[in-house]
Each structure stands twice: as structure tokens, then as C-alpha cells.
mmCIF file of C-alpha atoms and ligand atoms in Angstrom:
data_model
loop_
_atom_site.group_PDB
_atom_site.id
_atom_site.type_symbol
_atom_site.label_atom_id
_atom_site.label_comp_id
_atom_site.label_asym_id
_atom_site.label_seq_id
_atom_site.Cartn_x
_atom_site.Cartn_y
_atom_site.Cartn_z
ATOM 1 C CA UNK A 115 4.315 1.173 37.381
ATOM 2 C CA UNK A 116 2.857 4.424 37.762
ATOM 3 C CA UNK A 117 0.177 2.762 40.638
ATOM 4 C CA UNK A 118 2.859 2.162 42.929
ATOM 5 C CA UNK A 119 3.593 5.674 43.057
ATOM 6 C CA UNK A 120 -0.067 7.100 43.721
ATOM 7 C CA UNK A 121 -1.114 7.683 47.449
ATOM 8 C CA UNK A 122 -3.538 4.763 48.686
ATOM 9 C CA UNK A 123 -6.153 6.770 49.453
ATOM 10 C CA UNK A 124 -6.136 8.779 46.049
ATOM 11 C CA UNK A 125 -6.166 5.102 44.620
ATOM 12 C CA UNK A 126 -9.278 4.063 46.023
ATOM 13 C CA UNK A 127 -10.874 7.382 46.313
ATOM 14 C CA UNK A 128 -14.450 7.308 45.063
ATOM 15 C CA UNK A 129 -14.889 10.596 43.235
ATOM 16 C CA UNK A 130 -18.173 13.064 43.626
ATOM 17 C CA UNK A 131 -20.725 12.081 41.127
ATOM 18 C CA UNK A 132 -22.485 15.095 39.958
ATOM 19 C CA UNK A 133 -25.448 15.980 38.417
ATOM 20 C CA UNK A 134 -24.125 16.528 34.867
ATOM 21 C CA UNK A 135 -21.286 13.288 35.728
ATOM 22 C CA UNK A 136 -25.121 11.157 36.515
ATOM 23 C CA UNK A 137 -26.987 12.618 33.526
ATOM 24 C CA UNK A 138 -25.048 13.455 30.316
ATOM 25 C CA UNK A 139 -27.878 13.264 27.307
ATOM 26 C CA UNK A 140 -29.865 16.052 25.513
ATOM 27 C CA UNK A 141 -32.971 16.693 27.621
ATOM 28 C CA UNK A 142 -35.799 19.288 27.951
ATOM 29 C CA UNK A 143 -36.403 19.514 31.437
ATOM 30 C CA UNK A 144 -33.741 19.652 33.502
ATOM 31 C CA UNK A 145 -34.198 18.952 37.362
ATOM 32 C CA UNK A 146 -32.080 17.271 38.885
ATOM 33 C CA UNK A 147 -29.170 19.810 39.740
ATOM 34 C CA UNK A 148 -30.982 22.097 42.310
ATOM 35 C CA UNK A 149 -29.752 24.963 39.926
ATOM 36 C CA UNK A 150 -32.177 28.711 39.346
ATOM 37 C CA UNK A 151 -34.572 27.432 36.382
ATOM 38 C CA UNK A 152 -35.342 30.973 35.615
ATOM 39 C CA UNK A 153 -32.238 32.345 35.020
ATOM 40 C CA UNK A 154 -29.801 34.280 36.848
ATOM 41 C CA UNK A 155 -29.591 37.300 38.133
ATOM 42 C CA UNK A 156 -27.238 39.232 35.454
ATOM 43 C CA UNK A 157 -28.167 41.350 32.364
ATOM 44 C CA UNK A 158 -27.028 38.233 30.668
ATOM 45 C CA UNK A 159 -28.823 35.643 32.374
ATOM 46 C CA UNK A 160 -27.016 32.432 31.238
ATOM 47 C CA UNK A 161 -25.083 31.066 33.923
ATOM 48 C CA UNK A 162 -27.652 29.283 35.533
ATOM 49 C CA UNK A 163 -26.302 25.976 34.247
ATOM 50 C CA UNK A 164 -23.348 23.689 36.030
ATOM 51 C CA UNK A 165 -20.761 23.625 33.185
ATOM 52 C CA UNK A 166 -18.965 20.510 31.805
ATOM 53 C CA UNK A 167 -16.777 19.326 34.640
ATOM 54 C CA UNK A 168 -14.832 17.950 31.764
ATOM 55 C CA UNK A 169 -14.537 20.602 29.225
ATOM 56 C CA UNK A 170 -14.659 18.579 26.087
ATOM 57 C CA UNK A 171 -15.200 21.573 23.657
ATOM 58 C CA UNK A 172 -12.222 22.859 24.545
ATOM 59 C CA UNK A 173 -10.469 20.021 24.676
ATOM 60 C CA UNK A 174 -11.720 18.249 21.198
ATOM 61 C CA UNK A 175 -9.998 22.170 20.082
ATOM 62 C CA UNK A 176 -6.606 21.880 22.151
ATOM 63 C CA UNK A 177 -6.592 18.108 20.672
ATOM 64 C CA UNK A 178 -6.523 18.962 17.240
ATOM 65 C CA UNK A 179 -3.826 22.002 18.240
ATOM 66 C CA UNK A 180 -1.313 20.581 20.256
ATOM 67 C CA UNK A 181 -2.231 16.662 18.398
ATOM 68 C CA UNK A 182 -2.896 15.209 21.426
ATOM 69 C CA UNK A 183 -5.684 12.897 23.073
ATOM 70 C CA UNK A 184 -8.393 14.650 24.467
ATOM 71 C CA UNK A 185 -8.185 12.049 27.229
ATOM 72 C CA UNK A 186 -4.454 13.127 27.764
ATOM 73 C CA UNK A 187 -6.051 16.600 28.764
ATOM 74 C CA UNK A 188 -6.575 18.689 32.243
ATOM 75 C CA UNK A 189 -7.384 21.802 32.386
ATOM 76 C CA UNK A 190 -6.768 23.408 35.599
ATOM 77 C CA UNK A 191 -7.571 26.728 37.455
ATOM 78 C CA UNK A 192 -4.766 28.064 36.890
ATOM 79 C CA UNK A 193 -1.089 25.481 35.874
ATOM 80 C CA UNK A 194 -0.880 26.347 40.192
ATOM 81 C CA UNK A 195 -3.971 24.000 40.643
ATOM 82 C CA UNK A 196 -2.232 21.325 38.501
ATOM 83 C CA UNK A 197 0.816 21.935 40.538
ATOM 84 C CA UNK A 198 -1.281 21.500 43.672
ATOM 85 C CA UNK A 199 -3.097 18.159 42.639
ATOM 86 C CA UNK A 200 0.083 16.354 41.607
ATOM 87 C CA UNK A 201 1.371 16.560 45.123
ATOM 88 C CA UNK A 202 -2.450 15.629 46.148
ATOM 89 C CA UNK A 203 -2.198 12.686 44.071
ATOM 90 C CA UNK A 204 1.331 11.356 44.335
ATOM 91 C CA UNK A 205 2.837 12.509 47.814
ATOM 92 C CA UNK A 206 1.825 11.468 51.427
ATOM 93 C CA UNK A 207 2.033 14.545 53.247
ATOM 94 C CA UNK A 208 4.995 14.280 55.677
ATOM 95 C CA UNK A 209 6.163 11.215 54.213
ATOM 96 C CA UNK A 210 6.742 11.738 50.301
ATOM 97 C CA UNK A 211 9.225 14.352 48.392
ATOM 98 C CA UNK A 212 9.743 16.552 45.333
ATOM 99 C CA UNK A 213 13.306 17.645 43.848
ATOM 100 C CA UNK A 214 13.671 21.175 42.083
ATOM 101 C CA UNK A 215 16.214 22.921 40.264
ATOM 102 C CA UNK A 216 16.774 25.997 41.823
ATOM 103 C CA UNK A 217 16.733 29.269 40.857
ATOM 104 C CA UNK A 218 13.309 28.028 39.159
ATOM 105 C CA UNK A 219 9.277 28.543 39.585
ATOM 106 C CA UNK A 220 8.494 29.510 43.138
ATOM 107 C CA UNK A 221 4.949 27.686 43.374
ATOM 108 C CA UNK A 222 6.662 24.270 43.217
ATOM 109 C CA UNK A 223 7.824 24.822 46.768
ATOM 110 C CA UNK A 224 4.844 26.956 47.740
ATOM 111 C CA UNK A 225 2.646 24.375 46.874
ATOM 112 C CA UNK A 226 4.821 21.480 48.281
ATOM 113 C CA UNK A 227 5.006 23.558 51.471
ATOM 114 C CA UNK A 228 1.574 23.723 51.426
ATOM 115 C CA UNK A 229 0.609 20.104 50.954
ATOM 116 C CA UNK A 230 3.631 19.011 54.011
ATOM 117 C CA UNK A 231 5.734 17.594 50.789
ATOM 118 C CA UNK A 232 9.255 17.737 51.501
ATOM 119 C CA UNK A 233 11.443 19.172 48.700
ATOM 120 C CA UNK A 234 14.988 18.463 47.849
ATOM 121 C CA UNK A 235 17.054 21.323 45.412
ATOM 122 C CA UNK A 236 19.960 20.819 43.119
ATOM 123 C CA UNK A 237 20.547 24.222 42.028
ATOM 124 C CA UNK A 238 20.906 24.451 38.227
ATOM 125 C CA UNK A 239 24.724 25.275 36.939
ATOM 126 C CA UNK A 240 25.750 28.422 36.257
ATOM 127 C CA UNK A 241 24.145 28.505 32.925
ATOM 128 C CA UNK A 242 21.325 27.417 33.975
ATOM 129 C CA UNK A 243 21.480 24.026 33.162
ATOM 130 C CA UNK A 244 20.603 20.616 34.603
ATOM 131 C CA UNK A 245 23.765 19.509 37.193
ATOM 132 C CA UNK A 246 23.698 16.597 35.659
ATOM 133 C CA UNK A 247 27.175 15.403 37.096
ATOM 134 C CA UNK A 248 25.909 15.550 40.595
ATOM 135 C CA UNK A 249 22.804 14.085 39.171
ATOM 136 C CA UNK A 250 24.561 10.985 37.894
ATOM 137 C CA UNK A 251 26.967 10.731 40.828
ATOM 138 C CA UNK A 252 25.017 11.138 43.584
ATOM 139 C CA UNK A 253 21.599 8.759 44.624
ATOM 140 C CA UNK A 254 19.537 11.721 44.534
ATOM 141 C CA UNK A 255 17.076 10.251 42.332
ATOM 142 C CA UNK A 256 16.801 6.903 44.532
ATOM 143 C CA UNK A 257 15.831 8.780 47.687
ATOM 144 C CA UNK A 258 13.379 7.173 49.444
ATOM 145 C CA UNK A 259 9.647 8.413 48.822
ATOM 146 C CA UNK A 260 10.736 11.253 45.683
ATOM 147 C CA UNK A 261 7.708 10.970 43.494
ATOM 148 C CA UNK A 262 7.952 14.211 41.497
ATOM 149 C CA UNK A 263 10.822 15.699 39.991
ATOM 150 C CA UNK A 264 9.613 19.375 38.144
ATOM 151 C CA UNK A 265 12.020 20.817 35.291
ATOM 152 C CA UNK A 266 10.865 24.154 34.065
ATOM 153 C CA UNK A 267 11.454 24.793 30.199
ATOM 154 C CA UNK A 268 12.412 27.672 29.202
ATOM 155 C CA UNK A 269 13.255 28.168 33.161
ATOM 156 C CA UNK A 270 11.726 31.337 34.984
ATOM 157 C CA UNK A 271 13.590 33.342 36.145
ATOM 158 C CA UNK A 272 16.698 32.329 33.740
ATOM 159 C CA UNK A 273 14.481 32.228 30.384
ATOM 160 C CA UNK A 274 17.103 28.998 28.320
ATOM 161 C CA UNK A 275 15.651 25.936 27.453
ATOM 162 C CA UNK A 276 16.943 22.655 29.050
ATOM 163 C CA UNK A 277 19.188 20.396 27.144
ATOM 164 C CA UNK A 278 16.498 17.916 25.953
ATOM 165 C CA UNK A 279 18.725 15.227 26.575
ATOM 166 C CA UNK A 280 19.048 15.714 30.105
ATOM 167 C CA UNK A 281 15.171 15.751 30.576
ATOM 168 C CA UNK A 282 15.265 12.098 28.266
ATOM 169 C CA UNK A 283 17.974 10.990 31.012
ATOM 170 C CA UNK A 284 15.532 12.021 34.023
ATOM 171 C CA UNK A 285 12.386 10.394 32.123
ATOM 172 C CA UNK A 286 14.484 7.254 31.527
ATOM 173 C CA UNK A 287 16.188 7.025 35.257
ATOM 174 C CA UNK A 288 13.386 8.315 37.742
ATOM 175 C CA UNK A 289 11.331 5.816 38.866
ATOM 176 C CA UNK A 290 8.757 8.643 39.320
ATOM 177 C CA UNK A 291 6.722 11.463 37.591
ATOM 178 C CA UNK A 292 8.991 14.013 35.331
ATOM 179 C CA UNK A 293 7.020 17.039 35.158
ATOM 180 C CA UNK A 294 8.041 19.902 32.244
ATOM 181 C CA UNK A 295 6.387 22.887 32.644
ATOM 182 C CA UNK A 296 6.354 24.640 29.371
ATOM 183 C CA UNK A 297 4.789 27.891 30.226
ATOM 184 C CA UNK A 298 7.001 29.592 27.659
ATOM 185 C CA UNK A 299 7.023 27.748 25.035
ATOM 186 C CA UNK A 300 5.248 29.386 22.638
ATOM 187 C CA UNK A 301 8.062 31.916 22.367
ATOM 188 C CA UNK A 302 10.203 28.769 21.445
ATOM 189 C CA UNK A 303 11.509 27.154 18.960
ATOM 190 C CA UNK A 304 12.132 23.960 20.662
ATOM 191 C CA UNK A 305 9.441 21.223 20.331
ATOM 192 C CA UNK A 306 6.922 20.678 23.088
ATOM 193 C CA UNK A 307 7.632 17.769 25.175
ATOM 194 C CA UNK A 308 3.902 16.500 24.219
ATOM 195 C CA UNK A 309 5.640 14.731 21.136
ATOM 196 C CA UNK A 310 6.880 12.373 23.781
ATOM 197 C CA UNK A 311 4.104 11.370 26.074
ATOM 198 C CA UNK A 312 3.790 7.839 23.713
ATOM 199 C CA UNK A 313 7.457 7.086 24.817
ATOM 200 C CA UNK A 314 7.300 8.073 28.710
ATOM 201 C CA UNK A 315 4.137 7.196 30.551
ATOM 202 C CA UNK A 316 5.992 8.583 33.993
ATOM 203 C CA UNK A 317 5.433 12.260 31.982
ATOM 204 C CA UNK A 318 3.391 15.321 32.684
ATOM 205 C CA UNK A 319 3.487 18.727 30.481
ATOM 206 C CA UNK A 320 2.313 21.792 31.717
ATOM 207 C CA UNK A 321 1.295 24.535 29.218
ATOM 208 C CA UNK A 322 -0.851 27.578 30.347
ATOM 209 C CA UNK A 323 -3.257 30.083 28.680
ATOM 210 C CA UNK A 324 -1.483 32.756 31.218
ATOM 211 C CA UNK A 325 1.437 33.564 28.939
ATOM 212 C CA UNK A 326 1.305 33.937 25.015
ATOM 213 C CA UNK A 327 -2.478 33.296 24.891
ATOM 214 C CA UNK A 328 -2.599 36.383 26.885
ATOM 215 C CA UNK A 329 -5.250 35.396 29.727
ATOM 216 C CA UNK A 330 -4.004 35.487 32.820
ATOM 217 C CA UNK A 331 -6.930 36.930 34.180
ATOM 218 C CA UNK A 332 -9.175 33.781 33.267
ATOM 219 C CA UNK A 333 -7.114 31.116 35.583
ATOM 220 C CA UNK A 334 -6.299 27.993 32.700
ATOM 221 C CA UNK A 335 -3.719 26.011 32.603
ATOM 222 C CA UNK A 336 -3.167 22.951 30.593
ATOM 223 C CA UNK A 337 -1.664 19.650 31.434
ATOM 224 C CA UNK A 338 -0.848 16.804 29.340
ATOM 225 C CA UNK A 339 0.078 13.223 30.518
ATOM 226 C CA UNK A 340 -0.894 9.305 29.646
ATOM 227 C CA UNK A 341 -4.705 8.652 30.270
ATOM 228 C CA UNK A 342 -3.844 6.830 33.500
ATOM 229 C CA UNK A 343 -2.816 9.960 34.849
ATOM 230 C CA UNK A 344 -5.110 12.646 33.595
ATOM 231 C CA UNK A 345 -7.756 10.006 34.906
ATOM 232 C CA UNK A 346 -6.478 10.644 38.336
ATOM 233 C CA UNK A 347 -6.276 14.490 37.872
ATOM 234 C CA UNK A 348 -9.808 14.227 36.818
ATOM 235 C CA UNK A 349 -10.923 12.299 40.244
ATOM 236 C CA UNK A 350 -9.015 14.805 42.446
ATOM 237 C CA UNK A 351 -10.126 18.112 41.079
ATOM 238 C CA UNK A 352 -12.801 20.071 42.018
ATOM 239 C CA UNK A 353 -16.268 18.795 40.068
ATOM 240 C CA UNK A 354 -16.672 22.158 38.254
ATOM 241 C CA UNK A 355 -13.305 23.464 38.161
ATOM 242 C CA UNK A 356 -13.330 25.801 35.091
ATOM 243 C CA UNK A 357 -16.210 27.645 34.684
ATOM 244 C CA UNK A 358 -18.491 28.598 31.596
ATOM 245 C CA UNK A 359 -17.301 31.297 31.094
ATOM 246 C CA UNK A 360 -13.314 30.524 30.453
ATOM 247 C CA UNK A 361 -14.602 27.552 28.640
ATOM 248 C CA UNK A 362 -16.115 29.983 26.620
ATOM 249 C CA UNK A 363 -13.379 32.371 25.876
ATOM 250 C CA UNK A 364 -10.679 29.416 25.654
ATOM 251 C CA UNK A 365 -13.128 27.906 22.697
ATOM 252 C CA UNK A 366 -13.069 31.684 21.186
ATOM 253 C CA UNK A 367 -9.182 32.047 21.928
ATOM 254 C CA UNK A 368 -8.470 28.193 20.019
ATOM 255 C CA UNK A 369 -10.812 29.359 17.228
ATOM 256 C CA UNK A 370 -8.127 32.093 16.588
ATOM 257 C CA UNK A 371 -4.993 30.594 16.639
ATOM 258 C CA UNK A 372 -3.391 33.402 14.102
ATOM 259 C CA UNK A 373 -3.559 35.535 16.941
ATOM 260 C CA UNK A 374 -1.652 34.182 19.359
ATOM 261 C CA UNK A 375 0.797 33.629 16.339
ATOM 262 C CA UNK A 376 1.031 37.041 15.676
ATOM 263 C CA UNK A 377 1.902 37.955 19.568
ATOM 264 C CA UNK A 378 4.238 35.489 19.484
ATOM 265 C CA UNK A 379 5.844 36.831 16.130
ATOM 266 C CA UNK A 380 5.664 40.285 17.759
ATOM 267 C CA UNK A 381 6.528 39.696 21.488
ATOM 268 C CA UNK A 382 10.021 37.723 19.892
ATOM 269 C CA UNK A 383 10.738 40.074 17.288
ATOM 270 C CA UNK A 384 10.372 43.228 20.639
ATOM 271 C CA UNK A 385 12.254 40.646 22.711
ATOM 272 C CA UNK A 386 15.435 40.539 20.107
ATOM 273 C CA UNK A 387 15.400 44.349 20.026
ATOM 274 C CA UNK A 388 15.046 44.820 23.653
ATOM 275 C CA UNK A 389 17.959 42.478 23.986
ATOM 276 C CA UNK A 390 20.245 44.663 21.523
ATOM 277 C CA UNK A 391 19.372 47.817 23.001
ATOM 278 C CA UNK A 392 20.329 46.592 26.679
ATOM 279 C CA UNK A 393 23.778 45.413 25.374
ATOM 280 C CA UNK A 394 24.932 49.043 25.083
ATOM 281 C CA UNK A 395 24.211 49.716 28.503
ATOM 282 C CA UNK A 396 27.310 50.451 30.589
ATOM 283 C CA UNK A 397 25.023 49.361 33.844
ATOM 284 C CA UNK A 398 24.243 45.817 32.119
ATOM 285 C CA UNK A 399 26.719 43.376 33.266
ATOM 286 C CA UNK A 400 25.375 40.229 31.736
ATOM 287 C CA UNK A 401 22.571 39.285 29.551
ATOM 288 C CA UNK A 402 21.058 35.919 29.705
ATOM 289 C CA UNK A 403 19.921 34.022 26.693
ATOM 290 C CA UNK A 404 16.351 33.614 26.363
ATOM 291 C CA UNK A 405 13.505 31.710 24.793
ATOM 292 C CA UNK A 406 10.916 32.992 27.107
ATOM 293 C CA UNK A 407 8.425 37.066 26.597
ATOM 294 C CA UNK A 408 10.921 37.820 29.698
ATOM 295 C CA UNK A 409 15.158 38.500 29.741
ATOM 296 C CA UNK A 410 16.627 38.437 32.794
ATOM 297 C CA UNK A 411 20.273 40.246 33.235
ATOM 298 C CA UNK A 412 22.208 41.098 35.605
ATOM 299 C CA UNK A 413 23.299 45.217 36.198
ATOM 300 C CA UNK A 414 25.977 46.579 39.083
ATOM 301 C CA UNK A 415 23.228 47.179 41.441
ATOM 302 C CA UNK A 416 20.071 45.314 41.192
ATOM 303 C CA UNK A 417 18.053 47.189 44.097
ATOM 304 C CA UNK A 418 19.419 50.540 43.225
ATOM 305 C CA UNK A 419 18.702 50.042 39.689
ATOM 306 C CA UNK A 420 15.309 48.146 40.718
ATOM 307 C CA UNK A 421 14.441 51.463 42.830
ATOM 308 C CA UNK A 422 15.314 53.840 40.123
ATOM 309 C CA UNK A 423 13.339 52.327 37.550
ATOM 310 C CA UNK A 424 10.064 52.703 39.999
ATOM 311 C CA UNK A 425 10.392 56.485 40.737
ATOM 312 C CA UNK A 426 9.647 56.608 36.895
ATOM 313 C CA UNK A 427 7.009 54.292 37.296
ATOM 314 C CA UNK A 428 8.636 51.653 35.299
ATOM 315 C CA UNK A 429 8.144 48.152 37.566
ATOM 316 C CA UNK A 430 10.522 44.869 36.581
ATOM 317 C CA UNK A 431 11.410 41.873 38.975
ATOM 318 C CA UNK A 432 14.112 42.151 41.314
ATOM 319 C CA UNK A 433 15.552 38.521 41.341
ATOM 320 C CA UNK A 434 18.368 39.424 43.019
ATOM 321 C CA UNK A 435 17.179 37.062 45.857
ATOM 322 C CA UNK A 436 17.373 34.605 43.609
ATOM 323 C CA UNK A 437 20.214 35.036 40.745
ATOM 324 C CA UNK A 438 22.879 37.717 42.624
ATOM 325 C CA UNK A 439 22.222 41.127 41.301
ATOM 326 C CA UNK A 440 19.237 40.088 38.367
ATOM 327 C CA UNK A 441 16.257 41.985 37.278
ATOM 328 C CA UNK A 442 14.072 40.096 35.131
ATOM 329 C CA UNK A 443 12.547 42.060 32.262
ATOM 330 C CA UNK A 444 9.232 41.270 30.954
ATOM 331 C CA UNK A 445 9.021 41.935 27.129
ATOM 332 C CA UNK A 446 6.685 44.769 26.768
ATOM 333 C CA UNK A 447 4.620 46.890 23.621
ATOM 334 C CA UNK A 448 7.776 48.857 21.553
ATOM 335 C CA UNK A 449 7.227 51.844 23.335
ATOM 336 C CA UNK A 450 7.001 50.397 26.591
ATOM 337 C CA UNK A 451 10.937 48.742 26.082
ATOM 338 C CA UNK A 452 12.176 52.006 24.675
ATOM 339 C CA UNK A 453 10.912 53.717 28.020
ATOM 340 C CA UNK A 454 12.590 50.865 29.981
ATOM 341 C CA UNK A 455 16.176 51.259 28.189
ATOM 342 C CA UNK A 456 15.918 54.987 28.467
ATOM 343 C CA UNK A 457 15.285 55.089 31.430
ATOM 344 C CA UNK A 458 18.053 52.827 32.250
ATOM 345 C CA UNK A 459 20.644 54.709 29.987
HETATM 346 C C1 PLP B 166 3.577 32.058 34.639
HETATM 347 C C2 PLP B 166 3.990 30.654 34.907
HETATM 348 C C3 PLP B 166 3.033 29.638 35.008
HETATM 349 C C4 PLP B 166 1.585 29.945 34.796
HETATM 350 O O1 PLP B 166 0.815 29.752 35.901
HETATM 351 P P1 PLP B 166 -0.771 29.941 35.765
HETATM 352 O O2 PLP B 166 -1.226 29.448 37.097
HETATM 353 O O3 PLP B 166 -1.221 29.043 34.643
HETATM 354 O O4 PLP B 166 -1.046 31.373 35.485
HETATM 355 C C5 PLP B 166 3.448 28.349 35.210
HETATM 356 N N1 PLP B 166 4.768 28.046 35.300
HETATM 357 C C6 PLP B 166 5.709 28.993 35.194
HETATM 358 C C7 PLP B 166 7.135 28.624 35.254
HETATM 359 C C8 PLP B 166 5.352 30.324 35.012
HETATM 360 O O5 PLP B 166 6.307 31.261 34.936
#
């Protein structure tokens, strides 16, 4: 099933075989990858060596943390180069499509624009919810050449979860690939969608290191799909996509998992308080509910407001392009809220 939706040429693509794909046992002289056999030229000198184009450290780690296969694993440059290499692998340029739910991620489209992938939008409802009637009614999900439907949960810029089953109803009714992107779901309490990759071999997870791991800066981001997929990931990427270095720091990052539990406890515990504190503000129309580090509400006058809040040097997202009169909050240190709601007040 899920052949008939990968471009021919991805299907018979023969992959780059490199040096470390051509040799993989212990050796002591090493040869064969034209790389400096003296060392290199840091005050470290230890990234001489290709790293594994595979990662398995650091996946044998995120197996045993998120219990899934280490075979069901990408890691990507980023959850934008996963985004990228689905519409690599699945959509003919010109030819193929990809239906979001609007307001939603912005790289979805950015990426589709990129790769000559048309995309279709059914804007969420006004709570930010799958439309499922004009889902159901309509033959949206039977248009010719859709191969990649994305559903972002918790949502940017909104920051709810999606009804889970609405997502079951688009696993069970596409004839395509479902893609969740879970970027905030650490700040959750609803269960990853990973628990269902046995049951739906059409679906991909994205997770990232960006968000509650805290390391943007690094570029990893996770995805999780049946091994027929994440096989086809691993023939489109780049040969060396994530270097030694993040491999190193994500092996260091899974080795502390308590951490990132205590952000999380932290970041949601800031996030409630945030939320109370902007309820008493006669400028705050409408808070959202969220299950994201972000809130998103809506004030009288988003750019005035927007403006303000930079002459004190205090910078949150105008989404008022997107959701009419919105700023989206990021939840910050204690301090760093009370000097947002202040300054507000
Ligand atoms: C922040 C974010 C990501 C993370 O992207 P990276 O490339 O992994 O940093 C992915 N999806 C959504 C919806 C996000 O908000």
C-alpha cells in the first residue's frame, strides 16, 4: 500500500554508499574515507572522523524512551528536514499535493512551496479543531495525487490538542501518509501518537529536541513511522546528516531524562500562572486553552499592543496575520512572565 504512494524515482533510487555505510567493523587503520588522519585543526582535535550516518547510540537511547524500534527512527536536521524529505519522497513536484489545517505550522507550506507540491487548506474551526463535517462531506481526501495530510498536535499557533478521534478517522480514511507533528508534547498530557504506529502503517510522528529538550540551537528532530518508511527517509537524506557533535549532546541530553522532566514540570506549572495572571487583564479579550510552553490570546489591538510590548524590550509573536488580533506568548523564566503581564497591565 504505502509503495503506490512513493515517487518512482525515490523507489528505485540507489542511495550513496559511504565509507562508514561500506565498512562498519572495529579496525585499526582506517583509510578508506579520505578524512585528516592527524587530527583536526581545533583545541579539541576529534572531529576528524565521518560520524554514524545512522545514529544508533542515540537511537538504541530514544528506543528505550519513547518504546519504540530503533528501525522506526529518523533523526533529522532539524523536524524542517523531515518535513522537506516527506515531500521528496512522496510528491512529484507539480503533480502531487498536501492538505493543511490552517492557522497551523508555517514550514508545511514553505517547504511544499519549495519542493513545487501543491497544498490544499481546510482551516481548522473556530476552536481550533479538525472541520471534520466538511471533511466527511466533501471528497477532499480523494483528490487526485494528495499524498500527505499534516495535523499539528498541540497546534502552533493555537496551542489545544486535536480530538484523537478525528486523527483515528484521517488514519483510517486517507489512502495516504497522516503526519502528527508532536513538537509540544512534552508539555502534554495526552499520549504520543507513537503508541499507534503498530495499528497505522500510513503514520509518521514528528517529535523534536527544539522544544522541551531545550536545543534548538543543535538542529534534531525526531520522526517515527513503520520501518518501510523510515527506510526511505534513510535513502533520501543526506549521508551524514547529524553530526558528532549533536549525536553527542543528544546521547548526554537522553542520559538525563529528569531534566527535561523538571522543565517540563516547571515550564507548565509558569504556564498555569501566566495564564491566571493574563485573565485579569482588561486588554485580554480571549485566552486560548493550551497544552503547548506557548498561550496564544487575543487583546483589542494586537499591533498596538505587539508595539508597546517592544519599546520595553519585551518581544512576543504577532499572529494577528494569522488568528485576527492574537499574540502568541511563549512561556518564559517567572520573572520574565511577571515583566510580560506588567508590562501589559
Ligand atoms: C518548533 C516547531 C517544530 C520544530 O522544528 P525544528 O526544525 O525541529 O526546530 C516543529 N513543528 C512545530 C509545529 C513547531 O512549532
Amino acid at each position: 500500500m504505502i509503495s503506490s504512494l512513493i515517487r518512482p524515482n525515490i523507489l528505485k533510487l540507489k542511495p550513496y554508499s559511504s565509507a562508514r555505510d561500506e565498512f562498519k567493523g572495529e579496525a585499526s587503520v582506517y583509510l578508506d574515507a579520505n578524512e585528516n588522519n592527524y587530527g583536526s585543526v581545533t583545541p579539541n582535535g576529534v572531529w576528524n572522523r565521518y560520524p554514524d550516518p545512522l545514529q544508533w547510540e542515540v537511537k538504541e537511547k530514544l528506543s528505550a524512551i519513547k518504546n519504540v524500534a530503533k528501525e522506526q527512527i529518523f533523526l533529522g536536521n532539524g523536524s524542517d528536514e523531515a518535513i522537506d524529505l516527506l515531500y521528496r519522497i512522496f510528491c512529484e513536484p507539480g503533480k502531487d499535493k498536501a492538505l493543511v489545517f490552517p492557522p497551523t505550522y508555517g514550514m508545511y507550506q514553505v517547504s511544499a512551496d519549495i519542493n513545487d507540491v501543491e497544498i490544499l487548506q481546510q482551516p481548522l474551526t473556530a476552536d481550533f479543531q479538525l472541520p471534520m463535517s466538511e471533511i466527511k462531506s466533501s471528497e477532499i481526501l480523494n483528490t487526485e495525487g494528495l499524498k500527505l495530510v499534516y495535523v499539528c498536535s498541540p497546534n502552533n499557533p493555537s496551542g489545544n490538542s486535536i480530538n484523537g478521534e478525528d486523527i483515528h478517522y484521517l488514519l483510517q480514511n486517507f489512502n495516504g501518509i497522516v503526519v502528527v507533528d508532536e513538537a509540544y508534547i512534552d508539555f502534554s498530557d495526552v499520549p504520543s501518537w507513537t503508541t499507534q504506529l503498530d495499528k497505522y502503517p500510513n503514520l509518521v510522528v514528528m517529535q523534536t529536541f527544539s522544544k522541551a529538550w531545550g536545543m534548538a540551537a543543535l538542529r534534531l528532530g525526531m520522526a517515527f513511522a513503520s520501518q518501510e518508511i523510515i527506510s526511505l527517509f534513510n535513502k533520501v537524506k543526506p549521508p551524514y546528516n547529524i553530526n558528532l557533535s549533536s549525536q553527542q549532546q543528544a546521547l548526554e541530553a537522553l542520559n538525563n531524562k529528569a531534566q527535561l522532566d523538571e522543565f517540563v514540570k516547571e515550564t507548565i506549572s509558569n504556564r498555569n500562572d501566566l495564564v491566571k495572571q493574563l485573565q485579569g487583564l482588561s486588554l485580554v479579550k480571549r485566552i486560548y486553552p493550551t497544552d503547548a510552553n506557548f498561550v496564544l490570546l487575543e487583546v483589542d489591538d494586537a499591533k498596538a499592543r505587539y508595539n508597546q510590548l517592544v519599546e520595553k524590550g519585551i518581544i512576543v509573536r504577532n499572529r494577528h496575520s494569522v488568528v485576527n488580533n492574537c499574540l502568541r506568548i511563549t512561556v518564559g523564566k517567572r520573572e520574565e512572565n511577571e515583566l510580560v503581564v506588567t508590562a501589559l497591565r
